[in-house]
Coordinates of C-alpha atoms in Angstrom, one line a residue:
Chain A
X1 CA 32.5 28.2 -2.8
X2 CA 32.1 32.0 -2.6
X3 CA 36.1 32.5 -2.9
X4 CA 36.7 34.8 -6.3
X5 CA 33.6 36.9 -5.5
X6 CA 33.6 40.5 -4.8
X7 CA 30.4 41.8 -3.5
X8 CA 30.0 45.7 -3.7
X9 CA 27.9 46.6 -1.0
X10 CA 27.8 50.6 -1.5
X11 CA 24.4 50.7 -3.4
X12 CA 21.3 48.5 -3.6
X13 CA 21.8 48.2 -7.1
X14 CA 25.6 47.7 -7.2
X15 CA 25.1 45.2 -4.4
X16 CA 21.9 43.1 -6.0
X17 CA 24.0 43.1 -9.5
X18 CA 26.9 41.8 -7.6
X19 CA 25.3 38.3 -6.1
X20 CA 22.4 38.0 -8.2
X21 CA 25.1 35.6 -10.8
X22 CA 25.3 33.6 -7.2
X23 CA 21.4 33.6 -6.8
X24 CA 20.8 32.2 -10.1
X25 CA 22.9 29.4 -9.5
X26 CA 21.3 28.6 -6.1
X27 CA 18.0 28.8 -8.7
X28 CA 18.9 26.3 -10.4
X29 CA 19.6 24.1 -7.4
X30 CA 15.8 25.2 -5.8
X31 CA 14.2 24.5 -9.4
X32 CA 16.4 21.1 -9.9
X33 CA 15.5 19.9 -5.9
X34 CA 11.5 21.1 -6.7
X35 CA 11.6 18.8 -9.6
X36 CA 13.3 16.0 -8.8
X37 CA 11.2 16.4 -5.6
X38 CA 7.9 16.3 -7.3
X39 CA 8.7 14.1 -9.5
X40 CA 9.2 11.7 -7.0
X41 CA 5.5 12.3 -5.2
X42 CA 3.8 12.3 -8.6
X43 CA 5.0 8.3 -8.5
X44 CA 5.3 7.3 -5.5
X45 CA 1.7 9.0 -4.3
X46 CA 0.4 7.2 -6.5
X47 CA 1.8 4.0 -5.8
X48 CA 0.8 4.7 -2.2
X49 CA -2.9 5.8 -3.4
X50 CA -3.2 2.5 -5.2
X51 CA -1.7 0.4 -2.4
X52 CA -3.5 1.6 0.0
X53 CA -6.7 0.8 -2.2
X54 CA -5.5 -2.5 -2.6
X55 CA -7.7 -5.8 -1.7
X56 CA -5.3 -7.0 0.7
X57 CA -5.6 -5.4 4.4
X58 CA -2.0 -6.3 5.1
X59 CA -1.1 -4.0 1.9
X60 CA -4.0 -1.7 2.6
X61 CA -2.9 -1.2 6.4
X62 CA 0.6 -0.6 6.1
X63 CA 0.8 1.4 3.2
X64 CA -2.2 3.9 5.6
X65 CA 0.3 4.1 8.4
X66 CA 3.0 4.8 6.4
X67 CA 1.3 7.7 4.5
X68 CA -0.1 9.1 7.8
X69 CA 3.5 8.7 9.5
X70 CA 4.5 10.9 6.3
X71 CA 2.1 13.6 6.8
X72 CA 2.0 14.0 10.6
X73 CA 5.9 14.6 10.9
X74 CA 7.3 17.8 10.4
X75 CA 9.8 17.7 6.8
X76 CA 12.3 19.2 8.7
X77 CA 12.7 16.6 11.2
X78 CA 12.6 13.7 8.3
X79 CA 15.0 15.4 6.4
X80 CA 17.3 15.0 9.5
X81 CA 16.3 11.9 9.8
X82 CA 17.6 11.1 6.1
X83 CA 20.8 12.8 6.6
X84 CA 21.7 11.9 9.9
X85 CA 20.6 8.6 10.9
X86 CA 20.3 6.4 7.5
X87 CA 24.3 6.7 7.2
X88 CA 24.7 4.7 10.7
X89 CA 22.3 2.3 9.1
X90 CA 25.5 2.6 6.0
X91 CA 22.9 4.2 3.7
X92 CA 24.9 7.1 3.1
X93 CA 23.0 9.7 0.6
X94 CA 24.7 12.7 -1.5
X95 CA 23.2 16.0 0.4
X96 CA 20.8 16.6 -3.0
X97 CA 19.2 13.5 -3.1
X98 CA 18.7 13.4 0.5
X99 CA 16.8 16.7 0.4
X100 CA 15.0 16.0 -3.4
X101 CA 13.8 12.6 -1.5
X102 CA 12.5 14.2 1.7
X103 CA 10.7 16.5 0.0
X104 CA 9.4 14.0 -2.2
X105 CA 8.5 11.4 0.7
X106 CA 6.4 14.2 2.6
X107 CA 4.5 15.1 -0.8
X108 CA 3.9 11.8 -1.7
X109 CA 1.7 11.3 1.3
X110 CA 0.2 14.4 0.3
X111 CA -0.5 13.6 -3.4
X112 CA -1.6 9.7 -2.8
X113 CA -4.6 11.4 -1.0
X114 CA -5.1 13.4 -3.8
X115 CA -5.0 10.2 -6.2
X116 CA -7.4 8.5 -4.1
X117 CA -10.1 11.6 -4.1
X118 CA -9.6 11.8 -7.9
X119 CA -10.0 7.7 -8.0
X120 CA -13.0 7.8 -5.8
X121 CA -14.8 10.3 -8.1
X122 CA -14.8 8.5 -11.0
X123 CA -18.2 6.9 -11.3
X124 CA -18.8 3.2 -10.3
X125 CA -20.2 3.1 -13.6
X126 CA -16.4 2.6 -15.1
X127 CA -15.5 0.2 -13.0
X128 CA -18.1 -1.7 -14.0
X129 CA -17.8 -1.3 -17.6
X130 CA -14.1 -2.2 -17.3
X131 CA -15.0 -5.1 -15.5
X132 CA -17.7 -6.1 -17.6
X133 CA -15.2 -5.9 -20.4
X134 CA -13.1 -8.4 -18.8
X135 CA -10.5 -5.4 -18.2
X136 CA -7.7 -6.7 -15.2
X137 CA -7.3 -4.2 -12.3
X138 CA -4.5 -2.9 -13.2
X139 CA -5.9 -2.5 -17.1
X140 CA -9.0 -0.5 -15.4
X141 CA -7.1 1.4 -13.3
X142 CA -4.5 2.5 -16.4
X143 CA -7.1 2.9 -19.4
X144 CA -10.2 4.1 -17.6
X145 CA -9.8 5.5 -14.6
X146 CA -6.7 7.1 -14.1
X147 CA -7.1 9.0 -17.3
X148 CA -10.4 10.2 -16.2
X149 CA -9.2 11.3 -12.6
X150 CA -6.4 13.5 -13.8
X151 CA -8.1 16.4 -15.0
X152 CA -9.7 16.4 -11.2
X153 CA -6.1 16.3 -9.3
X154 CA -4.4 18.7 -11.8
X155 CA -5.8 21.6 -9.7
X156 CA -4.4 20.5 -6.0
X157 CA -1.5 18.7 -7.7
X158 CA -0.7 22.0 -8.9
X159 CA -1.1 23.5 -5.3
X160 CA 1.4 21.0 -4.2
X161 CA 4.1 21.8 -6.7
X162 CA 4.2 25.4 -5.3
X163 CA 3.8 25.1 -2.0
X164 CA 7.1 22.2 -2.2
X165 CA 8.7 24.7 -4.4
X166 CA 8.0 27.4 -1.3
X167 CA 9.6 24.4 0.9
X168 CA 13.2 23.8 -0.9
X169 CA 14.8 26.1 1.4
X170 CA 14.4 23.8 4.2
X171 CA 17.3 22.0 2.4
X172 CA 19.7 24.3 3.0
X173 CA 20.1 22.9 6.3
X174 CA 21.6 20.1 5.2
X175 CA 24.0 21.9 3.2
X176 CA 22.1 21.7 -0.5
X177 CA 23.3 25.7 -1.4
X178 CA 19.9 26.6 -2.7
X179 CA 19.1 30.0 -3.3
X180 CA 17.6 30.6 0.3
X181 CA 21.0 29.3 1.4
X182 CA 23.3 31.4 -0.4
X183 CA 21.3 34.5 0.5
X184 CA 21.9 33.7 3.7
X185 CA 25.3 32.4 3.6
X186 CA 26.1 36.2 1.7
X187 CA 24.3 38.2 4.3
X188 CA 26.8 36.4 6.9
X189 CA 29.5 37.6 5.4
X190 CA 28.4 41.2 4.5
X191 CA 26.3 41.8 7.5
X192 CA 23.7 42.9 4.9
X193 CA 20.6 41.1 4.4
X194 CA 18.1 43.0 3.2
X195 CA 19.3 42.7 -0.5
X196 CA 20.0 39.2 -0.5
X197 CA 17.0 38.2 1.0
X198 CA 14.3 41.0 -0.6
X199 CA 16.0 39.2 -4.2
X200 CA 15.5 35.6 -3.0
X201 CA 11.7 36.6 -1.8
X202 CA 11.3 38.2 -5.1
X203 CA 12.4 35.5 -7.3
X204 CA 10.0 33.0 -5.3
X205 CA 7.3 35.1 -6.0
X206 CA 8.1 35.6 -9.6
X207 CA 8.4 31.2 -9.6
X208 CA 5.0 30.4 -8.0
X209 CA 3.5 33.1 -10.2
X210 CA 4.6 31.5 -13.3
X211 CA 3.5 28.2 -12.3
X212 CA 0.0 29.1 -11.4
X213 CA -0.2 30.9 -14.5
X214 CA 1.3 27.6 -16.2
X215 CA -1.2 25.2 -14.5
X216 CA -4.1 27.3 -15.2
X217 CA -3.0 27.2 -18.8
X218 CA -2.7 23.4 -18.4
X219 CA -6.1 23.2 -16.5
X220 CA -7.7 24.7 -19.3
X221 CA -5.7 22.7 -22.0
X222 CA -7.0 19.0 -20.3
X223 CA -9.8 17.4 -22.0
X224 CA -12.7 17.5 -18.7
X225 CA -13.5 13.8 -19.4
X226 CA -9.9 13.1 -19.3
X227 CA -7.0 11.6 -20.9
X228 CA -6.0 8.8 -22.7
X229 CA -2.9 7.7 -21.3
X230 CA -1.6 5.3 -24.1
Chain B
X1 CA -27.6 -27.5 -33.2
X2 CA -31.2 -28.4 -31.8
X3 CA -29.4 -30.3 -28.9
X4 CA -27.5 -27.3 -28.4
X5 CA -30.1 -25.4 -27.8
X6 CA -32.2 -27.6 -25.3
X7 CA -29.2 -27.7 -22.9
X8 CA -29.2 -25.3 -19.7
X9 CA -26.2 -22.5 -20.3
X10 CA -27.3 -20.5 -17.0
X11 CA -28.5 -22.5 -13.7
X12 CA -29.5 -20.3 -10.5
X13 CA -30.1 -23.6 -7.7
X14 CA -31.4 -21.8 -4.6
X15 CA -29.2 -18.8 -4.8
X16 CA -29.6 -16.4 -1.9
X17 CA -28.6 -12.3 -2.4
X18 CA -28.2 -10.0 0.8
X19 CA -27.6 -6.8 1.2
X20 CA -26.5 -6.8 4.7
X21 CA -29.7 -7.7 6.7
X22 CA -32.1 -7.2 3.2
X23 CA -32.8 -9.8 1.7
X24 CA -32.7 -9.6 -2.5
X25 CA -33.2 -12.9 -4.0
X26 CA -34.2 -15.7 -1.8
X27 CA -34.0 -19.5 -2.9
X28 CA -33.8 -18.2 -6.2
X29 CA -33.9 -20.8 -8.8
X30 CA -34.0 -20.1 -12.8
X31 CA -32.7 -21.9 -16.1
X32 CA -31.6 -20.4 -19.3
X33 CA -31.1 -22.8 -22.2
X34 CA -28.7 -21.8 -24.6
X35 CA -29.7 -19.2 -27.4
X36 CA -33.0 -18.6 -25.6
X37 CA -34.3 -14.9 -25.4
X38 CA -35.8 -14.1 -22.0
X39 CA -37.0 -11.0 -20.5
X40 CA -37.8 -10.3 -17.0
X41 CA -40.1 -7.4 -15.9
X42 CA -41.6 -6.9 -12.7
X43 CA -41.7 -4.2 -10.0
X44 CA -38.4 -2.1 -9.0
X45 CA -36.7 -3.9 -6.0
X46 CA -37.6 -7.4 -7.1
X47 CA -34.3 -8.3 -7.8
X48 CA -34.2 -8.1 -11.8
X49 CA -31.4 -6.5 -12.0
X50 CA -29.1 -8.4 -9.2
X51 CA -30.0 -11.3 -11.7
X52 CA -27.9 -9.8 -14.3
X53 CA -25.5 -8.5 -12.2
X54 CA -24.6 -11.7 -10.2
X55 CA -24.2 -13.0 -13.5
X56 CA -21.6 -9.8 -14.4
X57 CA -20.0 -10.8 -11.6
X58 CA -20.5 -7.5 -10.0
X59 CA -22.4 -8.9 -7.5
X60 CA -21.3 -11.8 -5.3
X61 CA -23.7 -14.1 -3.7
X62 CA -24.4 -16.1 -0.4
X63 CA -25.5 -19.6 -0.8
X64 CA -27.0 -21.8 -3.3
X65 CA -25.3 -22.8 -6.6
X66 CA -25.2 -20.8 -10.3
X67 CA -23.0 -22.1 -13.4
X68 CA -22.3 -20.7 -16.6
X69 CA -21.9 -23.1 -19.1
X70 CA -21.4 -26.1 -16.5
X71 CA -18.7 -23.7 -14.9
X72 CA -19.7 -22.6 -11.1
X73 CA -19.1 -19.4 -9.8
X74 CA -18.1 -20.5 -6.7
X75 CA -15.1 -22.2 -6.3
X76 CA -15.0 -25.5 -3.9
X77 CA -12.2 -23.2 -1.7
X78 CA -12.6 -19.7 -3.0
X79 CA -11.9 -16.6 -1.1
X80 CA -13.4 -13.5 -0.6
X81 CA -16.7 -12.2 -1.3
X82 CA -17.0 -14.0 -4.5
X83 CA -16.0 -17.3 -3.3
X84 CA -13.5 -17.5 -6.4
X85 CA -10.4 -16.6 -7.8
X86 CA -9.5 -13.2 -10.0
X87 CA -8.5 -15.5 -12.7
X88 CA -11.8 -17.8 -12.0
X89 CA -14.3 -14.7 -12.1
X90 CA -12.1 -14.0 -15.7
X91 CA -12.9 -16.9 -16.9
X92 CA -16.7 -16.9 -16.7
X93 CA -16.8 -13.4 -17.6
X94 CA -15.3 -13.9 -21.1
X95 CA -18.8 -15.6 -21.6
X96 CA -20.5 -12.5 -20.7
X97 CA -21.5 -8.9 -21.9
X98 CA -23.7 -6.3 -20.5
X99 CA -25.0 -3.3 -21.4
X100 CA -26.0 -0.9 -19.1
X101 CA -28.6 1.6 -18.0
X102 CA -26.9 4.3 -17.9
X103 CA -24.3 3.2 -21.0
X104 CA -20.9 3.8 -19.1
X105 CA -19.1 4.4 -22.4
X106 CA -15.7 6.0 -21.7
X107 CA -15.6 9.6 -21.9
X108 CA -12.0 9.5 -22.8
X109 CA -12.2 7.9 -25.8
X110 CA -13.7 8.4 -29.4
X111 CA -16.2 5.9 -30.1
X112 CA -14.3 3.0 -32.0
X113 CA -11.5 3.6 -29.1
X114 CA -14.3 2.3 -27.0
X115 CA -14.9 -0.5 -29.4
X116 CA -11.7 -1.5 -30.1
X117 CA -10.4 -1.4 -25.9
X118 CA -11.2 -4.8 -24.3
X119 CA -10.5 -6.7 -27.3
X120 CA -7.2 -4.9 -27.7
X121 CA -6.2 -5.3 -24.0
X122 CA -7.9 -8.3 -23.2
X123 CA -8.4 -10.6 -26.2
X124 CA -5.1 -9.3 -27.4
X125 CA -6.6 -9.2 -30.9
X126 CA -3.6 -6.8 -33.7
X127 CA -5.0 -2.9 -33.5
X128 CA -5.8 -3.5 -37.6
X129 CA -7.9 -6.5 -37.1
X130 CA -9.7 -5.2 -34.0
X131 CA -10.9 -1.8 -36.1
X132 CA -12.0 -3.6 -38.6
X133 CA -14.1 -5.8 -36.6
X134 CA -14.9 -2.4 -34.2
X135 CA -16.0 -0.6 -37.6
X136 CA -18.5 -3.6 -38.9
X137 CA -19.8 -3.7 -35.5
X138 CA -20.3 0.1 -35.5
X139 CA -21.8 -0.1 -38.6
X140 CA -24.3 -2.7 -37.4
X141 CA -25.9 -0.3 -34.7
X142 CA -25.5 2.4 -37.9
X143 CA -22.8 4.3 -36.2
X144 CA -19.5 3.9 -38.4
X145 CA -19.9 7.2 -38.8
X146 CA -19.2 8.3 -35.7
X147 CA -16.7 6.7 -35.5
X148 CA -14.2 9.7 -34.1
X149 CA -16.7 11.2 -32.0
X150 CA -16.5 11.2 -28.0
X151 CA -19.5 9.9 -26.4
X152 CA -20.3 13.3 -25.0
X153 CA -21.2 14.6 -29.0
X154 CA -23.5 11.5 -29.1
X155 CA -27.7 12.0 -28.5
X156 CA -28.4 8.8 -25.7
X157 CA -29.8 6.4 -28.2
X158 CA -26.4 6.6 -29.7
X159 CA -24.5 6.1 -26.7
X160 CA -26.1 3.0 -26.0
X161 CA -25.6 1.7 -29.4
X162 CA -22.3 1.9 -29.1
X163 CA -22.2 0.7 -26.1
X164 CA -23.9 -2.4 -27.5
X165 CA -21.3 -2.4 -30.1
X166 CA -18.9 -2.5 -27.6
X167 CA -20.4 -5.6 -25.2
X168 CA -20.8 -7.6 -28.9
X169 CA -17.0 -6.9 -29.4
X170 CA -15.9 -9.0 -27.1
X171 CA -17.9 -12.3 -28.3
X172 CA -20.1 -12.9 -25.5
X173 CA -22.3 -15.9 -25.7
X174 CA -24.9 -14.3 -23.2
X175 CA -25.4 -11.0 -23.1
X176 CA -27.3 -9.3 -20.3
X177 CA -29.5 -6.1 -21.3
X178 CA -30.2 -4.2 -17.4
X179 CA -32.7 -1.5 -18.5
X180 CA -30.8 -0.5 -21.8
X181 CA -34.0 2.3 -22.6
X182 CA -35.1 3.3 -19.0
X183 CA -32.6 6.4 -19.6
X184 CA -33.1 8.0 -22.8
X185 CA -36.0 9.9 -23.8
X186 CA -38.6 8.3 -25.1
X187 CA -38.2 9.7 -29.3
X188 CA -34.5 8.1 -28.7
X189 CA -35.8 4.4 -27.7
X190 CA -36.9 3.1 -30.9
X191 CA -33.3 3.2 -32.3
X192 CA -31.7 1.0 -29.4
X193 CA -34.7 -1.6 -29.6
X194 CA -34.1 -2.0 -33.2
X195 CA -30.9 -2.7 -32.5
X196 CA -31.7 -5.3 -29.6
X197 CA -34.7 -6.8 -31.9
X198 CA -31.5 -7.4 -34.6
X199 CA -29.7 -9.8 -32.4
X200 CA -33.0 -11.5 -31.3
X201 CA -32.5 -13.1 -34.5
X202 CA -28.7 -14.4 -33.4
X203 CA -29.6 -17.7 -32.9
X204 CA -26.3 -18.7 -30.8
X205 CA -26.3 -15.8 -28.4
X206 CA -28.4 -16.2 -25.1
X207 CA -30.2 -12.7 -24.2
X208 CA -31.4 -11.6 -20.9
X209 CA -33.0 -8.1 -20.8
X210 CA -34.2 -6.4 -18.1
X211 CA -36.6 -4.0 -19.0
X212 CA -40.2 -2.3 -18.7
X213 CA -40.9 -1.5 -22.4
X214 CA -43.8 -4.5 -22.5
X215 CA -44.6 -4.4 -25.6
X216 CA -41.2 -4.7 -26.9
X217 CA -40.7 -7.8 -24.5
X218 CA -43.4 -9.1 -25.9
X219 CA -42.1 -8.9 -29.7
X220 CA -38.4 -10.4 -29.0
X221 CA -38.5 -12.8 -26.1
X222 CA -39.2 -16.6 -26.1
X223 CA -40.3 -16.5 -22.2
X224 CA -41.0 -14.0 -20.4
X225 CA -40.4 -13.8 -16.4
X226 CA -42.5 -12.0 -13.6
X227 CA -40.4 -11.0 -10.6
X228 CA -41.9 -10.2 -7.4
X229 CA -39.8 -10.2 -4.2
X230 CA -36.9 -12.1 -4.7
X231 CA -38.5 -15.0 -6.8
X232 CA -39.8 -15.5 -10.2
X233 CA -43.5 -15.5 -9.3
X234 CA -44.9 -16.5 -12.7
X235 CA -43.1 -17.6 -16.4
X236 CA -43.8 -18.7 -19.8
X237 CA -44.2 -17.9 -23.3
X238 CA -45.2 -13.8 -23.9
X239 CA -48.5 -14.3 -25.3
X240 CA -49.5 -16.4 -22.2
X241 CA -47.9 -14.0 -19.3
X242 CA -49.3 -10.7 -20.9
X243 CA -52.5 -12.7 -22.5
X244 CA -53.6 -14.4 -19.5
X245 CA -51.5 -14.1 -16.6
X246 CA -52.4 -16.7 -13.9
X247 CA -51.0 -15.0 -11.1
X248 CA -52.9 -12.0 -9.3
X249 CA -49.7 -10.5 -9.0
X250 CA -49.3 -10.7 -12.6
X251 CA -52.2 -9.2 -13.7
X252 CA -51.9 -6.5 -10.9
X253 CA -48.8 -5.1 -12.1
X254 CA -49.2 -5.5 -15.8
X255 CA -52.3 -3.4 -15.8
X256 CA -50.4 -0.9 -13.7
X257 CA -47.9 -0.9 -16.8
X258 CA -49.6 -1.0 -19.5
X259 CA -52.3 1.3 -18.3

């Protein structure tokens, strides 16, 4: 994919003005993986949160094992995993969604703890109004609780969504070209990677600073007794 | 109507309540006839307030027998603590309201939100027709105005109102009062009794209130009941419990109270 690109190495400047049209398109690959990624744990952590709150120890038990399997393996060795093993089992994956769903998986054991401390710290107080009030579960869980518990995760939610956004780069070893990738993938064929990589480091930093500065924003936005959701 | 009123809507037959190895309520037996207004006082830890909250269903309990209404709360095979169903436990609580010590409004929600919730979700009454009810009900405990306040703008007193607003909403036919003043200071409990002393005039709705404002029990209820360790020690009309107590234990803790 690099054919049809010169790279003038002779300055810092000439060089960095050279690849950085590459970069950006390897940005948009990091910034599509990071959302699709954390997309993915926002649901399905707290799908796993409320499973593993659920009534039924068979529910309860599997879904623990499964979120601790999740967090005590490396990313890197699930993403293999994903790419490497699920097509003999036919389940054959396009390289992006492999990596947006590894990331995802790994963070969604992450988050689902976070779901359950925000859960847990809502007072017994609303449960027992919503029960009182003939509320279902599920009605409790959607109109009172939930709403009141996201202004608590927003804060480590938010910690998540950088630190996976730090993370996409683990993809490129399963050939998603994100920017980490095609820095490298450059410095190969130039033998110069201080540019390259000093541009990819930079443009992370500007990222994460952006969405701190975004969540903070939000953080201060949310209503502290929370949220209606509907 | 009179007939009505003579028959038994709540029926505690030797009920036993533990806590793991403490013991709460201990062949427990009490009747409430329908529409009756009864209070019960006694000291903390006497089991008052499991009363109303076996009766919530918050609580489950061991042995013995309680119905609601001729409808049991345990089922002949139900599971789990409860010894019933989901959909069983739903049932009996669409008899039942409660208002609460410490209100548990929701903070997320304006006032008539709060209202308009369970009967919206749960009755599956139209938005337009729930409001209007909400707002009548709101403007019985002399809150309509408040209507698109959250709770945390509210003084106590007001809290709780709504929050009786918001038990009445969803039509109970006994409604449990667990210390409705013990947490509001004391210039803000006159409103929520006046409130209370309104729907001691209801004559369909069946009132149990938990409470240690004695005079006040004295004013609304038709019996009055003294707990003391698990069991009802001593019941009967007000004037004759705080008039002339039989029981030593009575009189004990009645002069501790009113003294």
């Amino acid at each position: 994919m690099m054919y049809g690109y010169e790279w003038d190495t002779t300055t810092w400047l000439t060089y960095t003005t050279s690849i950085l049209p590459i970069i950006l398109i390897g940005l948009t690959v990091t910034l599509k993986a990071a959302a699709a990624g954390f997309a993915i744990a926002l649901v399905l952590g707290l799908a796993f949160a409320l499973l593993r709150r659920s009534r039924l120890i068979a529910i309860s038990w599997t879904t623990a094992v499964i979120v601790e399997f999740l967090r005590d393996t490396p990313l890197l060795v699930q993403l293999f995993f994903l790419y490497y093993v699920l097509p003999e089992f036919g389940i054959v994956l396009p390289a992006f969604l492999t990596g947006a769903l590894a990331l995802g998986l790994q963070y969604a054991a992450y988050t689902s703890e976070v779901y359950r401390g925000g859960i847990e710290a809502v007072a017994r107080g609303q449960w027992e109004a919503a029960t009182a009030l003939n509320l279902t579960r599920m009605q409790a869980y959607r109109d009172i609780i939930i709403p009141q518990a996201i202004p608590r995760i927003v804060p480590a939610m938010g910690n998540y969504l950088v630190a996976m956004i730090k993370e996409t780069p683990v993809l490129s070893v399963v050939t998603v070209m994100e920017m980490m990738g095609l820095a490298n993938m450059i410095g190969e064929r130039t033998f110069e990677y201080l540019v390259p990589l000093t541009l990819v480091g930079l443009i992370f930093l500007l990222l994460t600073l952006i969405c701190s500065a975004g969540l903070h924003r939000l953080q201060k936005a949310l209503p502290k007794a929370g949220i209606p959701l509907r | 109507m009179t007939e009505d009123n003579t028959a038994p809507i709540i029926e505690f037959s030797n009920v036993a309540k533990r806590f793991g190895p403490l013991t709460v309520l201990d062949d427990f037996n009490f009747t409430v006839r329908k529409g009756e207004k009864v209070t019960l006082i006694g000291p903390s830890g006497s089991g008052k307030s499991t009363v109303l909250r076996i009766l919530m269903t918050l609580e489950p309990f061991q042995d013995g027998r309680l119905t609601l209404s001729g409808m049991s709360y345990h089922e002949p095979n139900g599971k789990g603590p409860f010894k019933a169903s989901e959909r069983h436990l739903r049932q009996i609580r669409t008899h039942v309201g409660m208002v609460f010590q410490s209100f548990n409004l929701f903070p997320h929600m304006t006032v008539l939100r709060n209202v308009v919730e369970a009967p919206l979700r749960v009755l599956g009454i139209a938005r337009a027709e729930a409001e209007c009810r909400a707002l009548q009900l709101l403007d019985m405990v002399g809150l309509a105005d408040k209507k698109d306040f959250y709770p945390s703008q509210l003084s106590g007193g007001q809290q709780q109102r709504v929050a009786i607003a918001r038990a009445l909403a969803m039509r109970p036919r006994v409604l449990l009062f667990d210390e409705p003043t013990s947490a509001l200071d004391p210039q803000l409990v006159g409103e929520v009794l006046s409130v209370i002393r309104g729907l001691a005039h209801e004559h369909d709705l069946t009132m149990l209130l938990v409470t240690h404002e004695m005079r006040f029990a004295r004013e609304v209820s038709d019996r009055v009941c003294f707990f003391d360790k698990g069991r009802i020690c001593e019941q009967g009309a007000p004037d004759e419990i705080f008039g002339a107590p039989r029981e030593a234990r009575t009189r004990e803790f009645l002069s501790s109270v009113l003294a």
